[in-house]
Amino acid sequence: MLRRTAIVLFTLLAVCSSTLAQSRVVIPRASESPTIDGVFDDSAWAGATVLDTFTQPRSTQPPKQKIDAKVTFDDKALYLAVTCHVPDPSRIRTVKTVENDQVWFDDCIEIWIRTTADGNEYDQFITNSKGVRETNRIRAER
């Protein structure tokens, strides 16, 4: 099976916790920043938490293709290494080329992070295989 690998790097100065499939995930602090090169074999990635129980957005259904991810953080950033197992990468749909322009219409990776107890509040990070990104921050009006 061919694999399509994408690295998503988000700089966040927030508490590093996440919700995945109704459970909490503890993310270890890396002793050094991982190398961002598409290969996940350095010590930072070796100690990262492995995530493999993903769902489709706003659903409990598993994704159509297998997805594996590793996550760690340091004082500078939260690091996500995502591997999408795609049987035929030539069929990946990627037409969006402008950031924050409905990138979710493409085949993409979407990361949803909740940092509050309110399930309607989240930060969303989206990237397609061309590296075009979209970010959304949804907060309740108070």
Backbone as CSV, one residue per row, in Angstrom:
resi,resn,N_x,N_y,N_z,CA_x,CA_y,CA_z,C_x,C_y,C_z
1,MET,0.843,-1.177,0.000,0.000,0.000,0.000,0.889,1.242,0.000
2,LEU,0.583,2.164,-0.847,1.320,3.414,-0.882,0.887,4.272,0.291
3,ARG,1.785,5.068,0.765,1.452,5.951,1.884,1.696,7.390,1.486
4,ARG,0.808,8.234,1.874,0.967,9.666,1.659,1.254,10.255,3.024
5,THR,2.363,10.915,3.162,2.764,11.422,4.454,2.760,12.941,4.447
6,ALA,2.214,13.500,5.476,2.189,14.951,5.609,2.632,15.312,7.013
7,ILE,3.352,16.361,7.120,3.730,16.889,8.425,2.951,18.175,8.640
8,VAL,2.348,18.267,9.769,1.606,19.459,10.105,2.265,20.050,11.346
9,LEU,2.684,21.277,11.244,3.357,21.924,12.364,2.535,23.128,12.782
10,PHE,2.081,23.123,14.004,1.294,24.229,14.510,2.008,24.813,15.722
11,THR,2.203,26.098,15.713,2.789,26.743,16.871,1.664,27.192,17.785
12,LEU,1.647,26.634,18.959,0.619,26.954,19.939,1.283,27.194,21.283
13,LEU,0.809,28.184,21.967,1.286,28.414,23.328,0.133,28.113,24.285
14,ALA,-0.394,26.899,24.196,-1.542,26.488,24.988,-1.215,25.215,25.745
15,VAL,-2.085,24.853,26.643,-1.947,23.580,27.331,-2.068,22.485,26.284
16,CYS,-1.165,21.550,26.289,-1.148,20.514,25.259,-1.964,19.315,25.707
17,SER,-3.249,19.398,25.494,-4.121,18.255,25.716,-5.132,18.236,24.598
18,SER,-5.688,17.078,24.337,-6.575,16.918,23.198,-7.652,15.922,23.545
19,THR,-8.735,15.968,22.811,-9.774,14.976,22.973,-9.835,14.168,21.697
20,LEU,-9.827,12.856,21.817,-9.847,11.965,20.672,-10.714,10.770,21.025
21,ALA,-11.756,10.564,20.265,-12.653,9.422,20.477,-13.106,9.334,21.942
22,GLN,-13.512,10.451,22.511,-14.064,10.534,23.856,-13.061,10.234,24.964
23,SER,-11.772,10.237,24.708,-10.797,9.991,25.762,-9.741,11.087,25.754
24,ARG,-9.097,11.250,26.872,-8.029,12.250,26.954,-6.730,11.623,26.489
25,VAL,-5.914,12.452,25.888,-4.613,12.010,25.403,-3.548,12.816,26.120
26,VAL,-2.590,12.140,26.723,-1.469,12.808,27.372,-0.342,12.890,26.355
27,ILE,0.131,14.087,26.136,1.172,14.319,25.128,2.490,14.585,25.849
28,PRO,3.515,13.791,25.561,4.800,13.986,26.241,5.572,15.178,25.677
29,ARG,6.295,15.840,26.551,7.177,16.931,26.129,8.426,16.315,25.510
30,ALA,8.791,16.785,24.334,9.998,16.307,23.669,11.217,16.993,24.294
31,SER,12.299,16.265,24.436,13.514,16.862,24.994,14.194,17.767,23.968
32,GLU,13.873,17.551,22.699,14.367,18.426,21.624,13.317,18.450,20.517
33,SER,13.347,19.486,19.700,12.381,19.592,18.601,12.604,18.477,17.592
34,PRO,11.519,17.918,17.049,11.699,16.891,16.021,12.211,17.509,14.721
35,THR,12.862,16.703,13.941,13.290,17.134,12.612,12.068,17.090,11.710
36,ILE,11.805,18.189,11.016,10.644,18.270,10.122,11.133,17.944,8.711
37,ASP,11.089,16.641,8.387,11.621,16.187,7.099,10.781,15.083,6.462
38,GLY,9.627,14.764,7.057,8.777,13.718,6.503,9.176,12.315,6.914
39,VAL,10.244,12.189,7.702,10.696,10.899,8.215,10.573,10.973,9.731
40,PHE,9.921,9.995,10.331,9.607,10.064,11.751,10.487,9.130,12.566
41,ASP,11.814,9.246,12.401,12.703,8.297,13.068,13.643,8.927,14.085
42,ASP,13.507,10.228,14.361,14.410,10.805,15.357,13.838,10.620,16.763
43,SER,14.604,10.973,17.773,14.220,10.682,19.160,12.936,11.404,19.587
44,ALA,12.686,12.585,19.077,11.455,13.303,19.451,10.219,12.532,19.002
45,TRP,10.262,11.986,17.788,9.118,11.206,17.302,9.052,9.846,18.008
46,ALA,10.182,9.283,18.382,10.190,7.982,19.054,9.451,8.044,20.383
47,GLY,9.513,9.180,21.061,8.837,9.326,22.343,7.448,9.931,22.244
48,ALA,6.983,10.222,21.032,5.684,10.874,20.839,4.529,9.907,21.092
49,THR,3.381,10.460,21.445,2.167,9.671,21.593,1.663,9.280,20.211
50,VAL,1.266,8.019,20.055,0.708,7.532,18.790,-0.814,7.624,18.875
51,LEU,-1.419,8.212,17.855,-2.866,8.326,17.757,-3.320,7.534,16.538
52,ASP,-4.320,6.672,16.727,-4.786,5.874,15.584,-6.267,5.533,15.652
53,THR,-7.019,6.250,16.487,-8.458,6.008,16.597,-9.233,7.244,16.154
54,PHE,-9.020,7.667,14.933,-9.643,8.870,14.407,-11.082,8.623,13.978
55,THR,-11.835,9.720,13.871,-13.192,9.673,13.347,-13.334,10.728,12.254
56,GLN,-14.384,10.602,11.469,-14.699,11.636,10.497,-15.224,12.843,11.262
57,PRO,-15.061,14.060,10.714,-15.501,15.268,11.431,-16.961,15.190,11.859
58,ARG,-17.199,15.569,13.113,-18.538,15.614,13.712,-19.277,14.294,13.570
59,SER,-18.542,13.205,13.737,-19.098,11.869,13.569,-18.339,10.909,14.474
60,THR,-18.905,9.744,14.680,-18.188,8.681,15.377,-17.704,7.630,14.388
61,GLN,-17.933,7.863,13.107,-17.529,6.918,12.074,-16.026,6.994,11.832
62,PRO,-15.376,5.858,11.617,-13.937,5.883,11.314,-13.693,6.495,9.936
63,PRO,-12.490,6.980,9.681,-12.181,7.512,8.350,-12.229,6.403,7.304
64,LYS,-12.382,6.806,6.048,-12.457,5.819,4.967,-11.117,5.123,4.750
65,GLN,-10.024,5.789,5.048,-8.676,5.225,4.921,-7.993,5.296,6.280
66,LYS,-7.092,4.376,6.543,-6.356,4.342,7.813,-5.474,5.587,7.954
67,ILE,-5.437,6.116,9.150,-4.622,7.290,9.469,-3.870,7.001,10.760
68,ASP,-2.587,7.298,10.776,-1.762,7.211,11.978,-1.158,8.588,12.219
69,ALA,-0.994,8.928,13.478,-0.366,10.208,13.801,0.492,10.059,15.043
70,LYS,1.460,10.927,15.134,2.272,11.051,16.339,2.199,12.510,16.752
71,VAL,2.203,12.733,18.076,2.112,14.103,18.572,3.045,14.277,19.771
72,THR,3.715,15.405,19.780,4.590,15.779,20.881,4.632,17.308,20.930
73,PHE,5.319,17.862,21.906,5.454,19.317,21.980,6.741,19.678,22.682
74,ASP,7.139,20.934,22.496,8.242,21.507,23.257,7.857,22.938,23.598
75,ASP,8.812,23.758,24.010,8.502,25.135,24.396,8.077,25.999,23.213
76,LYS,8.320,25.537,21.990,8.025,26.337,20.804,6.735,25.958,20.099
77,ALA,6.376,24.670,20.124,5.278,24.240,19.259,4.676,22.913,19.689
78,LEU,3.501,22.645,19.143,2.858,21.343,19.186,3.149,20.719,17.821
79,TYR,3.695,19.506,17.805,4.122,18.870,16.561,3.245,17.663,16.267
80,LEU,2.725,17.595,15.063,1.905,16.479,14.617,2.522,15.883,13.361
81,ALA,2.720,14.594,13.370,3.192,13.867,12.190,2.050,12.947,11.783
82,VAL,1.504,13.153,10.600,0.319,12.416,10.162,0.650,11.588,8.929
83,THR,0.284,10.310,8.974,0.445,9.425,7.822,-0.939,8.960,7.394
84,CYS,-1.302,9.269,6.163,-2.573,8.822,5.590,-2.259,7.671,4.639
85,HIS,-2.847,6.533,4.908,-2.623,5.346,4.074,-3.615,5.396,2.916
86,VAL,-3.145,5.813,1.763,-3.988,6.021,0.592,-3.602,5.003,-0.477
87,PRO,-4.545,4.173,-0.925,-4.193,3.137,-1.904,-3.756,3.694,-3.254
88,ASP,-4.291,4.850,-3.664,-3.945,5.431,-4.965,-3.786,6.940,-4.827
89,PRO,-2.573,7.416,-4.477,-2.361,8.857,-4.272,-2.701,9.723,-5.490
90,SER,-2.716,9.142,-6.676,-3.050,9.930,-7.862,-4.517,10.381,-7.845
91,ARG,-5.318,9.792,-6.969,-6.729,10.161,-6.883,-7.016,11.188,-5.797
92,ILE,-5.967,11.678,-5.130,-6.156,12.703,-4.103,-6.641,13.983,-4.781
93,ARG,-7.769,14.519,-4.298,-8.351,15.733,-4.866,-7.781,16.935,-4.139
94,THR,-7.051,17.761,-4.859,-6.469,18.981,-4.302,-6.555,20.081,-5.349
95,VAL,-7.493,21.004,-5.159,-7.641,22.114,-6.095,-7.432,23.471,-5.431
96,LYS,-7.617,23.551,-4.134,-7.480,24.827,-3.431,-6.011,25.228,-3.355
97,THR,-5.732,26.485,-3.674,-4.355,26.988,-3.649,-4.210,28.256,-2.816
98,VAL,-5.331,28.756,-2.277,-5.316,29.982,-1.485,-5.651,29.626,-0.038
99,GLU,-4.823,30.107,0.893,-5.068,29.811,2.301,-6.401,30.383,2.758
100,ASN,-7.054,29.675,3.670,-8.333,30.056,4.265,-9.436,30.225,3.226
101,ASP,-9.416,29.388,2.185,-10.415,29.441,1.118,-11.120,28.093,0.976
102,GLN,-11.819,27.678,2.030,-12.594,26.437,2.026,-11.744,25.226,1.626
103,VAL,-10.593,25.111,2.271,-9.663,24.017,1.999,-10.307,22.662,2.295
104,TRP,-11.307,22.644,3.195,-11.959,21.380,3.552,-12.687,20.722,2.375
105,PHE,-12.893,21.423,1.277,-13.488,20.788,0.090,-12.509,19.834,-0.589
106,ASP,-11.214,20.033,-0.363,-10.198,19.124,-0.898,-10.084,17.891,-0.006
107,ASP,-9.399,16.863,-0.496,-8.963,15.800,0.396,-7.940,16.465,1.306
108,CYS,-8.133,16.343,2.594,-7.311,17.121,3.509,-7.203,16.425,4.856
109,ILE,-6.371,16.990,5.685,-6.262,16.589,7.084,-6.859,17.723,7.902
110,GLU,-7.763,17.373,8.817,-8.351,18.362,9.705,-8.032,17.968,11.142
111,ILE,-7.505,18.902,11.879,-7.195,18.687,13.294,-8.107,19.611,14.095
112,TRP,-8.845,19.031,15.007,-9.750,19.784,15.871,-9.209,19.678,17.295
113,ILE,-8.977,20.811,17.930,-8.457,20.812,19.300,-9.409,21.597,20.184
114,ARG,-9.868,20.926,21.246,-10.697,21.592,22.239,-9.813,21.932,23.432
115,THR,-9.845,23.189,23.834,-9.071,23.607,24.994,-9.976,24.093,26.122
116,THR,-11.290,23.944,25.938,-12.249,24.291,26.985,-13.190,23.102,27.175
117,ALA,-14.001,23.156,28.208,-14.971,22.086,28.462,-16.175,22.185,27.533
118,ASP,-16.342,23.303,26.858,-17.462,23.508,25.950,-17.190,22.803,24.625
119,GLY,-17.991,21.779,24.319,-17.803,21.006,23.090,-18.024,21.797,21.821
120,ASN,-18.605,22.989,21.935,-18.824,23.834,20.760,-17.682,24.811,20.521
121,GLU,-16.682,24.802,21.401,-15.523,25.676,21.234,-14.327,24.833,20.806
122,TYR,-13.652,25.267,19.762,-12.514,24.501,19.263,-11.633,25.364,18.366
123,ASP,-10.447,24.849,18.133,-9.544,25.390,17.125,-9.429,24.315,16.064
124,GLN,-9.528,24.715,14.802,-9.497,23.770,13.693,-8.355,24.154,12.757
125,PHE,-7.548,23.159,12.401,-6.421,23.354,11.496,-6.599,22.392,10.323
126,ILE,-6.544,22.901,9.123,-6.776,22.087,7.928,-5.608,22.299,6.974
127,THR,-5.155,21.217,6.340,-4.157,21.337,5.287,-4.441,20.298,4.210
128,ASN,-4.190,20.680,2.954,-4.335,19.714,1.871,-2.949,19.204,1.475
129,SER,-2.882,18.335,0.492,-1.594,17.730,0.129,-0.634,18.714,-0.545
130,LYS,-1.119,19.888,-0.930,-0.246,20.933,-1.473,0.292,21.846,-0.374
131,GLY,-0.138,21.597,0.861,0.326,22.422,1.979,-0.495,23.683,2.179
132,VAL,-1.618,23.820,1.477,-2.486,24.977,1.648,-3.252,24.794,2.961
133,ARG,-3.275,25.836,3.783,-3.827,25.722,5.130,-5.059,26.591,5.343
134,GLU,-5.824,26.174,6.325,-6.954,26.972,6.801,-7.003,26.808,8.312
135,THR,-7.283,27.894,9.014,-7.424,27.832,10.466,-8.737,28.491,10.867
136,ASN,-9.365,27.917,11.867,-10.613,28.461,12.402,-10.577,28.376,13.913
137,ARG,-11.030,29.427,14.568,-11.161,29.429,16.024,-12.615,29.747,16.335
138,ILE,-13.289,28.810,16.976,-14.695,28.974,17.311,-14.802,29.103,18.835
139,ARG,-15.342,30.218,19.287,-15.537,30.475,20.710,-16.945,30.984,20.934
140,ALA,-17.527,30.581,22.051,-18.856,31.065,22.414,-18.766,32.546,22.769
141,GLU,-19.813,33.260,22.402,-19.873,34.669,22.794,-20.237,34.746,24.255
142,ARG,-19.509,35.548,24.988,-19.751,35.658,26.434,-20.099,37.073,26.790
